[in-house]
Amino acid sequence: MSLKHVTTALAAVGAALILYVGLSYLFAPQATAPDFGVPTWPRQEGTAFLAVKGVRDVATGLVILALLLTGHRRALGWAMAAIAFVPVGDMVIVLNSGGPAGTGYGVHGATALAVSVTAALLLRERPARPACLPADTAPPAGTAPSPVPSA
């Protein structure tokens, strides 16, 4: 399997997972919230903050999918590098809120590492070089023909 296939799979799995998490926060926020790692969650009117997290996660997954599906691999690499800030921030929030270190490091820290590695691999990719045209092949459309020497 080529490195390009590996990075494509990593990005696709990352997009699927964050979409799942985001949709879980939108459709079952109180059931999903404890898995985040902070000890308390908003109740009643404050539950809108859980929907905010859901929307953020769904949007993150959609950005990854859009760049992946359109073939903008370098832009995907830079986007994922920027997106890595989200799980790092989540890890800091969990650790500073008295949440379990295992969740902070094991869930959010590991996610940040996986996103960062995927970003680095995508940014290492080089565009494929076009194959050289044989000498008897016509020039590409829109280019001027080369001058033909007279005999």
Short mmCIF file of C-alpha atoms in Angstrom, two decimals:
data_model
loop_
_atom_site.label_atom_id
_atom_site.label_comp_id
_atom_site.label_asym_id
_atom_site.label_seq_id
_atom_site.Cartn_x
_atom_site.Cartn_y
_atom_site.Cartn_z
CA MET A 1 0.00 0.00 0.00
CA SER A 2 1.39 3.41 -0.94
CA LEU A 3 1.85 6.33 1.42
CA LYS A 4 -0.88 8.17 -0.49
CA HIS A 5 -3.35 5.36 0.24
CA VAL A 6 -2.38 5.39 3.92
CA THR A 7 -2.85 9.16 4.26
CA THR A 8 -6.14 8.98 2.38
CA ALA A 9 -7.36 6.26 4.74
CA LEU A 10 -6.19 8.20 7.82
CA ALA A 11 -7.96 11.36 6.67
CA ALA A 12 -11.15 9.48 5.77
CA VAL A 13 -11.24 7.64 9.11
CA GLY A 14 -10.56 10.90 10.95
CA ALA A 15 -13.41 12.61 9.12
CA ALA A 16 -15.79 9.72 9.83
CA LEU A 17 -14.91 9.61 13.52
CA ILE A 18 -15.26 13.34 14.13
CA LEU A 19 -18.55 13.38 12.19
CA TYR A 20 -19.80 10.56 14.43
CA VAL A 21 -18.75 12.44 17.58
CA GLY A 22 -20.35 15.66 16.34
CA LEU A 23 -23.62 13.97 15.45
CA SER A 24 -23.62 12.23 18.84
CA TYR A 25 -23.40 15.62 20.57
CA LEU A 26 -26.26 16.92 18.44
CA PHE A 27 -28.62 13.95 18.86
CA ALA A 28 -27.70 12.58 22.32
CA PRO A 29 -25.77 15.34 24.09
CA GLN A 30 -26.29 14.28 27.71
CA ALA A 31 -25.38 10.65 26.95
CA THR A 32 -22.28 11.64 24.97
CA ALA A 33 -20.94 14.45 27.16
CA PRO A 34 -19.42 12.37 29.98
CA ASP A 35 -17.04 10.70 27.48
CA PHE A 36 -15.40 14.08 26.83
CA GLY A 37 -13.67 13.94 30.20
CA VAL A 38 -14.73 16.99 32.20
CA PRO A 39 -16.41 16.27 35.54
CA THR A 40 -19.58 18.34 35.10
CA TRP A 41 -21.77 19.31 32.18
CA PRO A 42 -24.35 22.06 31.70
CA ARG A 43 -27.97 21.13 32.36
CA GLN A 44 -31.26 22.53 31.07
CA GLU A 45 -30.61 25.81 29.22
CA GLY A 46 -26.85 25.28 29.30
CA THR A 47 -27.07 22.18 27.13
CA ALA A 48 -26.88 24.41 24.07
CA PHE A 49 -23.11 24.40 24.63
CA LEU A 50 -23.09 20.68 23.87
CA ALA A 51 -24.78 21.42 20.54
CA VAL A 52 -22.06 24.00 19.84
CA LYS A 53 -19.46 21.26 20.27
CA GLY A 54 -21.47 18.98 17.97
CA VAL A 55 -21.66 21.62 15.25
CA ARG A 56 -17.92 22.31 15.59
CA ASP A 57 -17.09 18.63 15.20
CA VAL A 58 -19.44 18.10 12.24
CA ALA A 59 -17.97 21.15 10.48
CA THR A 60 -14.45 19.84 11.10
CA GLY A 61 -15.35 16.48 9.53
CA LEU A 62 -16.99 18.17 6.55
CA VAL A 63 -13.91 20.32 5.88
CA ILE A 64 -11.72 17.21 5.88
CA LEU A 65 -14.12 15.37 3.56
CA ALA A 66 -14.49 18.32 1.17
CA LEU A 67 -10.72 18.69 0.75
CA LEU A 68 -10.24 14.94 0.49
CA LEU A 69 -12.97 14.47 -2.11
CA THR A 70 -11.81 17.40 -4.24
CA GLY A 71 -8.22 16.16 -4.27
CA HIS A 72 -6.73 19.23 -2.59
CA ARG A 73 -4.24 17.14 -0.63
CA ARG A 74 -1.80 19.93 0.28
CA ALA A 75 -4.66 22.12 1.51
CA LEU A 76 -5.97 19.09 3.42
CA GLY A 77 -2.58 18.73 5.09
CA TRP A 78 -2.56 22.37 6.18
CA ALA A 79 -6.19 22.18 7.32
CA MET A 80 -5.47 19.09 9.41
CA ALA A 81 -2.41 20.78 10.92
CA ALA A 82 -4.68 23.64 11.99
CA ILE A 83 -7.43 21.26 13.13
CA ALA A 84 -4.92 19.52 15.45
CA PHE A 85 -5.29 22.55 17.70
CA VAL A 86 -8.84 21.42 18.59
CA PRO A 87 -7.96 18.14 20.35
CA VAL A 88 -4.93 19.81 21.98
CA GLY A 89 -7.29 22.46 23.36
CA ASP A 90 -9.74 19.77 24.44
CA MET A 91 -6.92 17.93 26.25
CA VAL A 92 -5.90 21.08 28.11
CA ILE A 93 -9.53 21.75 29.07
CA VAL A 94 -9.98 18.21 30.43
CA LEU A 95 -6.71 18.30 32.39
CA ASN A 96 -7.35 21.81 33.80
CA SER A 97 -10.92 20.91 34.79
CA GLY A 98 -9.91 18.00 36.98
CA GLY A 99 -10.96 15.40 34.43
CA PRO A 100 -9.22 12.04 34.17
CA ALA A 101 -5.68 12.22 32.82
CA GLY A 102 -6.35 9.01 30.88
CA THR A 103 -9.11 10.74 28.94
CA GLY A 104 -7.11 13.93 28.51
CA TYR A 105 -4.04 12.21 27.16
CA GLY A 106 -5.51 8.95 25.89
CA VAL A 107 -8.45 10.39 23.97
CA HIS A 108 -7.69 14.02 23.18
CA GLY A 109 -3.88 13.79 23.18
CA ALA A 110 -3.90 10.67 21.02
CA THR A 111 -6.35 12.35 18.64
CA ALA A 112 -4.09 15.40 18.37
CA LEU A 113 -1.14 13.12 17.63
CA ALA A 114 -3.05 11.16 14.96
CA VAL A 115 -4.28 14.36 13.27
CA SER A 116 -0.77 15.87 13.39
CA VAL A 117 0.84 12.75 11.91
CA THR A 118 -1.77 12.66 9.14
CA ALA A 119 -1.13 16.35 8.42
CA ALA A 120 2.63 15.80 8.30
CA LEU A 121 2.28 12.84 5.94
CA LEU A 122 -0.03 14.81 3.65
CA LEU A 123 2.37 17.75 3.59
CA ARG A 124 5.28 15.41 2.71
CA GLU A 125 3.52 14.19 -0.41
CA ARG A 126 4.84 15.49 -3.69
CA PRO A 127 2.64 15.96 -6.72
CA ALA A 128 3.07 13.28 -9.35
CA ARG A 129 5.25 14.33 -12.26
CA PRO A 130 3.59 14.20 -15.64
CA ALA A 131 4.95 11.48 -17.89
CA CYS A 132 7.27 12.73 -20.59
CA LEU A 133 5.69 12.86 -24.00
CA PRO A 134 7.37 10.87 -26.78
CA ALA A 135 9.06 13.00 -29.43
CA ASP A 136 6.45 12.18 -32.09
CA THR A 137 3.51 13.26 -29.90
CA ALA A 138 1.66 16.44 -30.80
CA PRO A 139 2.07 19.36 -28.38
CA PRO A 140 -0.75 19.95 -25.88
CA ALA A 141 -3.71 21.98 -27.12
CA GLY A 142 -3.25 25.70 -26.86
CA THR A 143 0.50 25.68 -27.35
CA ALA A 144 2.30 27.00 -30.35
CA PRO A 145 3.81 24.36 -32.63
CA SER A 146 7.59 24.28 -32.71
CA PRO A 147 9.15 25.75 -35.84
CA VAL A 148 9.92 23.18 -38.49
CA PRO A 149 13.32 23.66 -40.17
CA SER A 150 13.09 23.98 -43.94
CA ALA A 151 15.05 21.60 -46.11
#
